[in-house]
mmCIF file of C-alpha atoms in Angstrom:
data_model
loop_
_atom_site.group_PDB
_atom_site.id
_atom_site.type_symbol
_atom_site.label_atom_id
_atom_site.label_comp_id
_atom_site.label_asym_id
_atom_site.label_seq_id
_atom_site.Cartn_x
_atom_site.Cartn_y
_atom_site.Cartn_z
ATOM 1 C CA UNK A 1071 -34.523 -132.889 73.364
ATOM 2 C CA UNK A 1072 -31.218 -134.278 74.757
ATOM 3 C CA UNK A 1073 -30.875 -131.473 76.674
ATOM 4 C CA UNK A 1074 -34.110 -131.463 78.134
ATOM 5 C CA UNK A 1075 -34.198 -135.397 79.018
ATOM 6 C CA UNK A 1076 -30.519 -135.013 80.688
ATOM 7 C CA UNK A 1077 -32.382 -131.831 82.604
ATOM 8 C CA UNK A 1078 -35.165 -134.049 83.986
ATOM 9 C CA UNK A 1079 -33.477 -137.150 85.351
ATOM 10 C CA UNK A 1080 -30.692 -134.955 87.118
ATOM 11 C CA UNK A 1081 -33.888 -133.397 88.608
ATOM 12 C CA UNK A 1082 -35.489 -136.578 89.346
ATOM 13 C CA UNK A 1083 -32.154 -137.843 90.893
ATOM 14 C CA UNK A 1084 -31.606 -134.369 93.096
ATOM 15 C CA UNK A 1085 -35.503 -134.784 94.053
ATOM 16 C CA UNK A 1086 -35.037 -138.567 95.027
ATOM 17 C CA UNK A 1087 -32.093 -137.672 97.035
ATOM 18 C CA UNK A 1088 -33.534 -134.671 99.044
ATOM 19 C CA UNK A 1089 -36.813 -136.658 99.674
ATOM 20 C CA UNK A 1090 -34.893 -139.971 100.861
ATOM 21 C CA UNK A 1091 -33.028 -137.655 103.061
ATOM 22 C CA UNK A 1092 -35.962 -135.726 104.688
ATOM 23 C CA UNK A 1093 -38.081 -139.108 104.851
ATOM 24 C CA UNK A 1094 -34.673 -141.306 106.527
ATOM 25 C CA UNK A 1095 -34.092 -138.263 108.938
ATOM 26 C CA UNK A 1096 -38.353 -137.813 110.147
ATOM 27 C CA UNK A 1097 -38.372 -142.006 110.815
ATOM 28 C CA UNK A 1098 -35.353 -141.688 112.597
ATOM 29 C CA UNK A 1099 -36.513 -139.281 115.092
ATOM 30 C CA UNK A 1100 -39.503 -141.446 115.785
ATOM 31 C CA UNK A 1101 -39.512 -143.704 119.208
ATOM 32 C CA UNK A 1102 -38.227 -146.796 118.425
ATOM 33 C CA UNK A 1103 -38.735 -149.256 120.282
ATOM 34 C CA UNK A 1104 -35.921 -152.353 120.456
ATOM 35 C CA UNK A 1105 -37.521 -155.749 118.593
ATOM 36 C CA UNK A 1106 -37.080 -159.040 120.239
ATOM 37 C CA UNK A 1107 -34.967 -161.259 118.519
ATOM 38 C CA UNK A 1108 -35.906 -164.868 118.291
ATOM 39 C CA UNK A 1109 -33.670 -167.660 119.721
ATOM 40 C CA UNK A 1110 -30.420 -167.947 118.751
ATOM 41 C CA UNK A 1111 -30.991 -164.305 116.921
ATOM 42 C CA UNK A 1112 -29.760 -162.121 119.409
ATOM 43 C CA UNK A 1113 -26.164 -161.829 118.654
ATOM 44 C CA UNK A 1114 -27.352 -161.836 114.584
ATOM 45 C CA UNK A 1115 -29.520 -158.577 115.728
ATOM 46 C CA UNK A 1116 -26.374 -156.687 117.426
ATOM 47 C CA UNK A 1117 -24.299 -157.133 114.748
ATOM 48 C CA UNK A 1118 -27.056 -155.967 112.427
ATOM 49 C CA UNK A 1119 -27.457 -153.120 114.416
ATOM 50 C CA UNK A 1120 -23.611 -152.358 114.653
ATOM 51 C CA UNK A 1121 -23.151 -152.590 110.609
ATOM 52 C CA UNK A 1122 -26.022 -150.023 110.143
ATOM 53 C CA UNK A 1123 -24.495 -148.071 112.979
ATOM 54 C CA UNK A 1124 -28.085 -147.872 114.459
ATOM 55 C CA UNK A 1125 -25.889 -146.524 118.095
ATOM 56 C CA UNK A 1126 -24.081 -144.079 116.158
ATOM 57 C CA UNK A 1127 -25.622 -140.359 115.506
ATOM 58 C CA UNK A 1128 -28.709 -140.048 112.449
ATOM 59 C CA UNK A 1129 -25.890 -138.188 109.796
ATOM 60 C CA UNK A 1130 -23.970 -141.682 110.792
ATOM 61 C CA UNK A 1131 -26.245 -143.635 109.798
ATOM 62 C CA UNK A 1132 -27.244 -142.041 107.073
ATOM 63 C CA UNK A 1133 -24.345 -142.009 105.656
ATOM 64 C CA UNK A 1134 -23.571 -146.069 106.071
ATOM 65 C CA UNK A 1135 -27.377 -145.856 104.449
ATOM 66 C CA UNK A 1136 -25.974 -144.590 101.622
ATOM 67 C CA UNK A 1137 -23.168 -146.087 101.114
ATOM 68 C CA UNK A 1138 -25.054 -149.650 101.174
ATOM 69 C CA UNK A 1139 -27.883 -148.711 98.964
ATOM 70 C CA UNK A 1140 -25.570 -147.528 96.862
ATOM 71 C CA UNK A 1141 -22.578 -149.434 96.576
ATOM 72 C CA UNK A 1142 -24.237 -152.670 97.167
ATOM 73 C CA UNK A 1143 -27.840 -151.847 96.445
ATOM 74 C CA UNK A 1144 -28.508 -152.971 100.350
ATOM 75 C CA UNK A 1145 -31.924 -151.958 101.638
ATOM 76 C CA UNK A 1146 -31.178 -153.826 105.172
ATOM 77 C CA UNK A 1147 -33.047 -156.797 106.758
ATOM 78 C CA UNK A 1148 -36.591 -157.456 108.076
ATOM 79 C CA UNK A 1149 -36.579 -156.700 112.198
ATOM 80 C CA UNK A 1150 -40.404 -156.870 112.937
ATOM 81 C CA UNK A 1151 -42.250 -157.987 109.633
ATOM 82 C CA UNK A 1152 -41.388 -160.913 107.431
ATOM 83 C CA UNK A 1153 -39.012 -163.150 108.604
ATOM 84 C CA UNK A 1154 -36.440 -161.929 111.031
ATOM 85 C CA UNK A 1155 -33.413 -160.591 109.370
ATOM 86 C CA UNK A 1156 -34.168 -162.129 105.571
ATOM 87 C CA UNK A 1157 -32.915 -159.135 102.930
ATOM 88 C CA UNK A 1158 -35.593 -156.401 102.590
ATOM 89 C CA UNK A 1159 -35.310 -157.023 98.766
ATOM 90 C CA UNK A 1160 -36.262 -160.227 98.763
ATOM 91 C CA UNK A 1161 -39.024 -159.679 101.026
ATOM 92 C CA UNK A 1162 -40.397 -156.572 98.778
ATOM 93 C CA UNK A 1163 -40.259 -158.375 95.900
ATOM 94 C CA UNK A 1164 -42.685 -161.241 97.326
ATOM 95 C CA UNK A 1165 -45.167 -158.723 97.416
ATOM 96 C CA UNK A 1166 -44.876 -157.126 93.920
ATOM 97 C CA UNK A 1167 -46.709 -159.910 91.715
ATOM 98 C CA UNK A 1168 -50.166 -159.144 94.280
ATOM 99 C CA UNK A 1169 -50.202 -155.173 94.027
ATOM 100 C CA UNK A 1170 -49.480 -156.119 89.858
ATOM 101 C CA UNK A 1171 -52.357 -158.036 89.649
ATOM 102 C CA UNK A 1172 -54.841 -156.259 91.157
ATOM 103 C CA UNK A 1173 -53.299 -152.859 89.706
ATOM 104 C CA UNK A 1174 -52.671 -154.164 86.115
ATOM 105 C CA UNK A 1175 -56.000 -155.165 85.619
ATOM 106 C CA UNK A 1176 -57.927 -151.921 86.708
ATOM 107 C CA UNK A 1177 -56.160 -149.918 84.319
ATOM 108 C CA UNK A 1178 -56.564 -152.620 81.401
ATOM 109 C CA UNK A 1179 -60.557 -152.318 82.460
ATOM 110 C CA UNK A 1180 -60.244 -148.585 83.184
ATOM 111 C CA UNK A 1181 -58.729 -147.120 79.879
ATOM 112 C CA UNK A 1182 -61.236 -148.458 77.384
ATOM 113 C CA UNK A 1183 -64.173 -148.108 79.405
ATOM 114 C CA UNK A 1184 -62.974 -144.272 80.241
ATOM 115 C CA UNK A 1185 -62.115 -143.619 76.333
ATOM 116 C CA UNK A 1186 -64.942 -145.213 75.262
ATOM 117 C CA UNK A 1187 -67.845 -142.981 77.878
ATOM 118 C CA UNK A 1188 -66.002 -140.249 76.847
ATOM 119 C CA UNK A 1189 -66.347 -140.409 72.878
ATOM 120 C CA UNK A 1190 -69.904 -141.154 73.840
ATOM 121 C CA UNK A 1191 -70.420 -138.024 75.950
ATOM 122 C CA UNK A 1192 -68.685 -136.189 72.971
ATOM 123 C CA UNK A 1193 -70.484 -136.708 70.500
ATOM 124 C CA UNK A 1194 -73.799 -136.336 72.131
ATOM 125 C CA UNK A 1195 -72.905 -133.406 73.862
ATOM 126 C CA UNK A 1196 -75.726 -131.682 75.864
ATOM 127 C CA UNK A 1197 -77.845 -134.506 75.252
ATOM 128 C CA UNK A 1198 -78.883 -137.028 77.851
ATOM 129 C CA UNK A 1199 -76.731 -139.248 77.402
ATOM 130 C CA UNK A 1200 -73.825 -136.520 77.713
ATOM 131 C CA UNK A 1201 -75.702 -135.309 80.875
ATOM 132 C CA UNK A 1202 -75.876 -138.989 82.091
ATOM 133 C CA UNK A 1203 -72.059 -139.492 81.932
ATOM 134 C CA UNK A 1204 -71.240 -136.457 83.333
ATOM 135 C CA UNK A 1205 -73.310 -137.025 86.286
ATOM 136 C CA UNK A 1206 -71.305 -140.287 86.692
ATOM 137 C CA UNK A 1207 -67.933 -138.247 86.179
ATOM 138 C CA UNK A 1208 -68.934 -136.193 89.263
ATOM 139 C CA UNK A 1209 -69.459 -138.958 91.526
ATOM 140 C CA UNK A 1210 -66.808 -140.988 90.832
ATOM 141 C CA UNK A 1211 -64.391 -138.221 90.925
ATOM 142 C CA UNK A 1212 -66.135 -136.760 93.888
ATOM 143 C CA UNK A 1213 -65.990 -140.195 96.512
ATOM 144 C CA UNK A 1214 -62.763 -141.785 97.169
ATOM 145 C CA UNK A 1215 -61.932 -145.412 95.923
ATOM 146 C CA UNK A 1216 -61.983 -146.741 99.440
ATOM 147 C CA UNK A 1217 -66.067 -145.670 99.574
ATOM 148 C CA UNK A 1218 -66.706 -147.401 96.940
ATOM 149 C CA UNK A 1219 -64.541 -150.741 98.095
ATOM 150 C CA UNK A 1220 -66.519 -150.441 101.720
ATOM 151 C CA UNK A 1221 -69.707 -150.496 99.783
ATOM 152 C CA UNK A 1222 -68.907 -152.944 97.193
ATOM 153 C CA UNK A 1223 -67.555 -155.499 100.355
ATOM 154 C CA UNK A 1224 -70.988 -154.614 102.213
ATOM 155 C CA UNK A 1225 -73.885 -155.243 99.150
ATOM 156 C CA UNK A 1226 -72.199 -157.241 96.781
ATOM 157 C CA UNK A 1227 -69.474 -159.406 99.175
ATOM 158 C CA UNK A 1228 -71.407 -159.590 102.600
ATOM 159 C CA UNK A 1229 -75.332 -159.154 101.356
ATOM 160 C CA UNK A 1230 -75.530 -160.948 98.130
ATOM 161 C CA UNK A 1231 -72.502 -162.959 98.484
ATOM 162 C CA UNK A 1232 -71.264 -162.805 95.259
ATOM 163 C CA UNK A 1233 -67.706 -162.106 95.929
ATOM 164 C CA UNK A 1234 -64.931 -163.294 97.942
ATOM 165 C CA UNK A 1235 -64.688 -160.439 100.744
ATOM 166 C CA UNK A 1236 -60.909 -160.620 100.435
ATOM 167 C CA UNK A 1237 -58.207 -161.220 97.973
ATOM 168 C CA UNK A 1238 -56.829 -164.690 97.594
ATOM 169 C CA UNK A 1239 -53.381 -165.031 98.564
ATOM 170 C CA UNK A 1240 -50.875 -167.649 96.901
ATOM 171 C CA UNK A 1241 -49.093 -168.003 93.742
ATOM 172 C CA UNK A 1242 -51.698 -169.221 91.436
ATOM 173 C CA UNK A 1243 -52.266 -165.979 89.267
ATOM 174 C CA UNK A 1244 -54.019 -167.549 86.532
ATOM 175 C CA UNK A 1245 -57.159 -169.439 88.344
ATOM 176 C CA UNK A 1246 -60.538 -168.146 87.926
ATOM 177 C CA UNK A 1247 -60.572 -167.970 92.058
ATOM 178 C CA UNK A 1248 -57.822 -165.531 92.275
ATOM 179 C CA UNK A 1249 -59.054 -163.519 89.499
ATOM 180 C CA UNK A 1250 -62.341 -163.559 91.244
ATOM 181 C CA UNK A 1251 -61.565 -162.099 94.354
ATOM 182 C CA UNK A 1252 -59.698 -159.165 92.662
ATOM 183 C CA UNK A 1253 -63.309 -158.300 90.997
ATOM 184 C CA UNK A 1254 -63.744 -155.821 94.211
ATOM 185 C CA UNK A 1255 -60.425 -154.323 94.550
ATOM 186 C CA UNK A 1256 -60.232 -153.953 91.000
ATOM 187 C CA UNK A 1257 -63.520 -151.756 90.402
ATOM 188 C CA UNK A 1258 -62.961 -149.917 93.247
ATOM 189 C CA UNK A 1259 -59.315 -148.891 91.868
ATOM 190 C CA UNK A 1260 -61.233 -147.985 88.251
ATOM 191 C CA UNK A 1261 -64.175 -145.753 89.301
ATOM 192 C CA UNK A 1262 -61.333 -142.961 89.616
ATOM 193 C CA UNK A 1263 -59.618 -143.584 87.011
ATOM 194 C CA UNK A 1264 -62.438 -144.054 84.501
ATOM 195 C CA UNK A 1265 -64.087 -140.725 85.329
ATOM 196 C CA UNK A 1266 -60.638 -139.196 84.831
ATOM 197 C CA UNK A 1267 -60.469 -140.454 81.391
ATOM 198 C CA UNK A 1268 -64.140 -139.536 80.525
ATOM 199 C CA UNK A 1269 -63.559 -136.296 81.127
ATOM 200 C CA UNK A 1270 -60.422 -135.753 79.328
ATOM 201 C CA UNK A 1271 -61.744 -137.851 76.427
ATOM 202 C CA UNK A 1272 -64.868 -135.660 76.239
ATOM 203 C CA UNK A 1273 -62.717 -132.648 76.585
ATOM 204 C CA UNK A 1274 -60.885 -132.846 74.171
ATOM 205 C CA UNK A 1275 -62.601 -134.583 71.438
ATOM 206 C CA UNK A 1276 -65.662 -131.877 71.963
ATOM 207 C CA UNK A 1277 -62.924 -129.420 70.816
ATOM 208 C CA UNK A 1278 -61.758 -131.028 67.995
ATOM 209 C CA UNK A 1279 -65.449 -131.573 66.848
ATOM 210 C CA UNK A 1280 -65.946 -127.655 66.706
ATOM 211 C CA UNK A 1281 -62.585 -126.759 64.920
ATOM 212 C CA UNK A 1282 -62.417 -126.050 61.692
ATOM 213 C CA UNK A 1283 -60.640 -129.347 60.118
ATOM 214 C CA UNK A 1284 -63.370 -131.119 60.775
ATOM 215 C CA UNK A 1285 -65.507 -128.415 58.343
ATOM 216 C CA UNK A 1286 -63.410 -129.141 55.905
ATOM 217 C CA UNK A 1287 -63.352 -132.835 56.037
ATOM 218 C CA UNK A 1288 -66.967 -132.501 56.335
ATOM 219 C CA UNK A 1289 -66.879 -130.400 52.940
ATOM 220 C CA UNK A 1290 -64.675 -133.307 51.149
ATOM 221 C CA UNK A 1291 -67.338 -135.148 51.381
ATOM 222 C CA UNK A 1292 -66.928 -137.715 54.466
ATOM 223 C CA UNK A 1293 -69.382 -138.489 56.613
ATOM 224 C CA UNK A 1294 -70.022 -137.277 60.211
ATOM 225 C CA UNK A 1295 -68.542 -140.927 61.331
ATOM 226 C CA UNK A 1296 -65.977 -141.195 58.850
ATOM 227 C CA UNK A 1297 -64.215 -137.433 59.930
ATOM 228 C CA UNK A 1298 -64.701 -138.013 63.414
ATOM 229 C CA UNK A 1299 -62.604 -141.434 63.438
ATOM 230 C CA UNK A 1300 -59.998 -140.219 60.775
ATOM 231 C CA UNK A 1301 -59.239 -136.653 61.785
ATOM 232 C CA UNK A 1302 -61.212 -135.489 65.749
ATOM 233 C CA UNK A 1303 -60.434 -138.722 66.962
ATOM 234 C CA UNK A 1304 -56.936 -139.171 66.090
ATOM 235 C CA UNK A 1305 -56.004 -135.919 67.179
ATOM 236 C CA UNK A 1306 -57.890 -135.690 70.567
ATOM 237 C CA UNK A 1307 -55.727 -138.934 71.350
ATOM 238 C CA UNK A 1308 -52.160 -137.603 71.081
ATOM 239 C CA UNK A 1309 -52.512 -135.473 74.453
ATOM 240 C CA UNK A 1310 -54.528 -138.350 76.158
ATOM 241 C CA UNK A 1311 -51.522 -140.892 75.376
ATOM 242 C CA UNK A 1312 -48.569 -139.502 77.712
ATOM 243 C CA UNK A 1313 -52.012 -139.864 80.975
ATOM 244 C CA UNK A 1314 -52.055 -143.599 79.888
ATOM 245 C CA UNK A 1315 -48.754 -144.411 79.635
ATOM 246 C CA UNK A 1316 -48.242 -142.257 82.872
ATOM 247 C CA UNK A 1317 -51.047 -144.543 84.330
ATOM 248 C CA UNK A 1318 -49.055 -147.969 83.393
ATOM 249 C CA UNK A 1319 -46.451 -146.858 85.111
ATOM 250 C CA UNK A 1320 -48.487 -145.747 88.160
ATOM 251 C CA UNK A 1321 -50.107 -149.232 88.277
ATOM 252 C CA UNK A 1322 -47.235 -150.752 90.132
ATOM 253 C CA UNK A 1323 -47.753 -148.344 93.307
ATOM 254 C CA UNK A 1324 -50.879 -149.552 93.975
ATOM 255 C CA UNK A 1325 -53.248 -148.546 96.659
ATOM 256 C CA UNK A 1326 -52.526 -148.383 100.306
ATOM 257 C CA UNK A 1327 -56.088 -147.886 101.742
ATOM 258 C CA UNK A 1328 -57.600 -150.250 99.096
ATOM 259 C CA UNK A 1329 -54.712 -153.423 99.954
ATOM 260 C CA UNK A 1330 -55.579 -152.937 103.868
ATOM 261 C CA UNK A 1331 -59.142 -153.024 103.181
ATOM 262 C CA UNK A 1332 -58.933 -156.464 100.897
ATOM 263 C CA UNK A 1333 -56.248 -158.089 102.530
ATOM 264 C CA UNK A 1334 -53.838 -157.700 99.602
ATOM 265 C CA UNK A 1335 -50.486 -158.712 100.464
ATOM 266 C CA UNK A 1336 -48.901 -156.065 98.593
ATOM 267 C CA UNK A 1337 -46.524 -152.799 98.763
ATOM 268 C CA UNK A 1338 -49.060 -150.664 99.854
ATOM 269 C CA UNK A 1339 -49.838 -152.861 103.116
ATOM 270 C CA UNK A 1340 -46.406 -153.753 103.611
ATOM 271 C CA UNK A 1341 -45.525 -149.738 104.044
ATOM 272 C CA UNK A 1342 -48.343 -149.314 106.378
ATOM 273 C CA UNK A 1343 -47.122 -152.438 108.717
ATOM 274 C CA UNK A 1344 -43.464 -151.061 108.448
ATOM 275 C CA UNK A 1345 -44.420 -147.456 109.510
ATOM 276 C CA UNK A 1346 -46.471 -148.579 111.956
ATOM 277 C CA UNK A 1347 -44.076 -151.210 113.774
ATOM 278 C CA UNK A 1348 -41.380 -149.497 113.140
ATOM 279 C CA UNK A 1349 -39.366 -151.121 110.953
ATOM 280 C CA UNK A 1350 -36.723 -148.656 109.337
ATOM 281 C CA UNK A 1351 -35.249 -150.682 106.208
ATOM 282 C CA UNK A 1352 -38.745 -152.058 105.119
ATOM 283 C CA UNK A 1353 -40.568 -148.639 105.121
ATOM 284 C CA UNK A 1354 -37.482 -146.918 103.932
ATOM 285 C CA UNK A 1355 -37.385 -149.021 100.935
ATOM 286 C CA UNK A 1356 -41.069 -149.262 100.359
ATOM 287 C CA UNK A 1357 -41.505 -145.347 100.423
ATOM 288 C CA UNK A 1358 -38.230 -144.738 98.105
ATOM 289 C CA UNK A 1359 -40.010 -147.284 95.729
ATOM 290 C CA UNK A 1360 -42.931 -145.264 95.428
ATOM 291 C CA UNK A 1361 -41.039 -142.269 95.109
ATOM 292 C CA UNK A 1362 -38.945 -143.426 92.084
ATOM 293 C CA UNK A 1363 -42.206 -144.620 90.535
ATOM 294 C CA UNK A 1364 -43.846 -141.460 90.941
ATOM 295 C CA UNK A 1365 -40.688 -139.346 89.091
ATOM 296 C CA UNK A 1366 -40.300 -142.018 86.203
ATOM 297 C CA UNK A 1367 -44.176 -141.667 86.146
ATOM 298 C CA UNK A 1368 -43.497 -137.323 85.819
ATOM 299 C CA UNK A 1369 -40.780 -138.157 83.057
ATOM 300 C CA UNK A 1370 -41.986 -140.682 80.875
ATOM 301 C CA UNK A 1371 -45.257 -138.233 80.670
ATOM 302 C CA UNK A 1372 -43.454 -135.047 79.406
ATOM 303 C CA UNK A 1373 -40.937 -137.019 77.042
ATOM 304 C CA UNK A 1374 -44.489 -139.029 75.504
ATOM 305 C CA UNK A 1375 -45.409 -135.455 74.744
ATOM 306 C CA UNK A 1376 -42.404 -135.145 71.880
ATOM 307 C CA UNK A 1377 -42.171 -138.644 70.475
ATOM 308 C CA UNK A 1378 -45.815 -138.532 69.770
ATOM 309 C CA UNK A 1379 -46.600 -135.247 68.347
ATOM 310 C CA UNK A 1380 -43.603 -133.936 66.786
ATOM 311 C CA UNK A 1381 -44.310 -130.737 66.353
ATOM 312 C CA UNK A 1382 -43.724 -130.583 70.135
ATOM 313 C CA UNK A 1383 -40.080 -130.107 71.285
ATOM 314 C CA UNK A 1384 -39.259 -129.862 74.734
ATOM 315 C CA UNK A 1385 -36.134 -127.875 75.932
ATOM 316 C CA UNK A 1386 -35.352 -126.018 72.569
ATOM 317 C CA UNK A 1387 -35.663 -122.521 72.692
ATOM 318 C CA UNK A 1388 -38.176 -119.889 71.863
ATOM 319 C CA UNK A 1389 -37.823 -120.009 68.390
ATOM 320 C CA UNK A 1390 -37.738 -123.797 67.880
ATOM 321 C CA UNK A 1391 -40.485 -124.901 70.913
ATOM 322 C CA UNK A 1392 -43.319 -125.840 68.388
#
């Protein structure tokens, strides 16, 4: 198992690397166009510009890149967004709490509700109400989350006015306004990830419902209810664990197309509004953010495998796997 965890995060390390590279190199090549500096900021901007080597050739730069990030865990500073020349860290880490929120919630909403439809379906399989859910299953797997946020703003923000059209900005994470207008951007977010866990759930739980376990609980003398909490339900759960904890650790990337569409002042905008006015140490550490979440996301998912079932063992060999 040691083995096998040392394998995957000098993967995940050789992956980061290779990506940051081909991602620093593609921006670079881009047209990019010299930002005004303020008053009294011009001389700040050249010497920015000299330190980072931004004159100097892209395998330069990169390498000054590096060694900032690196040595000094230096991202840069803001040249078009924020304000001019504050510390891209700081500025990235204003917007974390708002793509939290909105992201913590819909997967607090999305896991039970997804778990639950799914037992449902399960154990009234090929009956309407199985044939109900799954019909719901298609379509919410089938339309994107930012079809459902358009329609949710039209009927229920702009027609019956029942919702703020837009998030709430500000620091007050606790009122009943801010948690209000998250009620959008937070269903549209779940749809997806409900469906996803309604399928799995019925999946799997069908299976263990039909194996031969459950006949013999069933010949103990337990009840239909009683075997399928104690024995199908407890084992269809240990493969559906390592999706949610891989979907707490996805909640912190958040949703680009769903943050433009609600105003959320979060990562996801902040990497669109970097790309598109071209500022380099913004979108550089807002993409290599959501890069490292998406590998710890891959690891923590295979190593959930082994600590919960432990007749799994990853990176053993043939005669020891299982």
């Amino acid at each position: 198992m040691l083995k096998y965890v040392l394998k995957r995060l000098g993967l995940a390390v050789v992956s980061f690397f290779i990506i940051m590279t081909m991602t620093f190199t593609l921006f670079k090549l881009l047209p990019n166009p010299v930002p005004e500096a303020p008053g009294g900021y011009a001389q700040a901007l050249r010497d920015m510009h000299e330190a980072w080597g931004y004159n100097k050739p892209i395998i330069v730069q990169y390498g000054i890149f590096l060694r900032n990030v690196f040595t000094r865990f230096d991202w840069g500073f803001c040249t078009t967004i924020g304000t001019f020349l504050s510390p891209v860290t700081s500025y990235i880490g204003s917007k974390l709490p708002s793509t939290i929120y909105v992201n913590i919630f819909s997967v607090l909403i999305s896991i039970p509700l997804g778990i639950i439809f799914g037992i449902i379906a399960a154990i009234f399989k090929n009956k309407w109400q199985d044939h109900l859910i799954q019909v719901f299953i298609m379509l919410f797997i089938s339309v994107p989350s930012f079809v459902y946020a358009f329609v949710l703003q039209y009927f229920v923000g702009f027609k019956l006015n029942l919702l703020p059209l837009l998030f709430k900005g500000g620091n007050d994470w606790f009122s009943w306004a801010m948690f209000k207008s998250a009620i959008m951007p937070i269903l549209a977010l779940s749809f997806g990830v409900i469906a996803s866990f309604m399928r799995y759930v019925r999946a799997e739980l069908t299976e263990s419902l039909t194996s031969e376990y459950m006949l013999l609980a069933r010949t103990k003398g337990l009840t239909r209810a009683q075997a399928t909490v104690r024995h199908a339900l407890r084992n269809s759960m240990v493969p559906l664990m390592p999706q949610i904890l891989a979907q707490f650790i996805y909640i912190i990337g958040g949703s680009f197309i769903i943050e433009q569409i609600f105003a959320i002042p979060g990562i996801g905008q902040t990497t669109i509004l970097a790309f598109g006015l071209k500022d380099y140490s913004v979108f550089m550490a807002c993409e290599m953010f959501y890069v490292a979440i998406g590998l710890l996301a891959g690891i923590v998912t295979d190593l959930s495998y082994g600590f919960i079932d432990p007749r799994i063992r990853m990176g053993g060999n043939k005669n020891n796997e299982l």
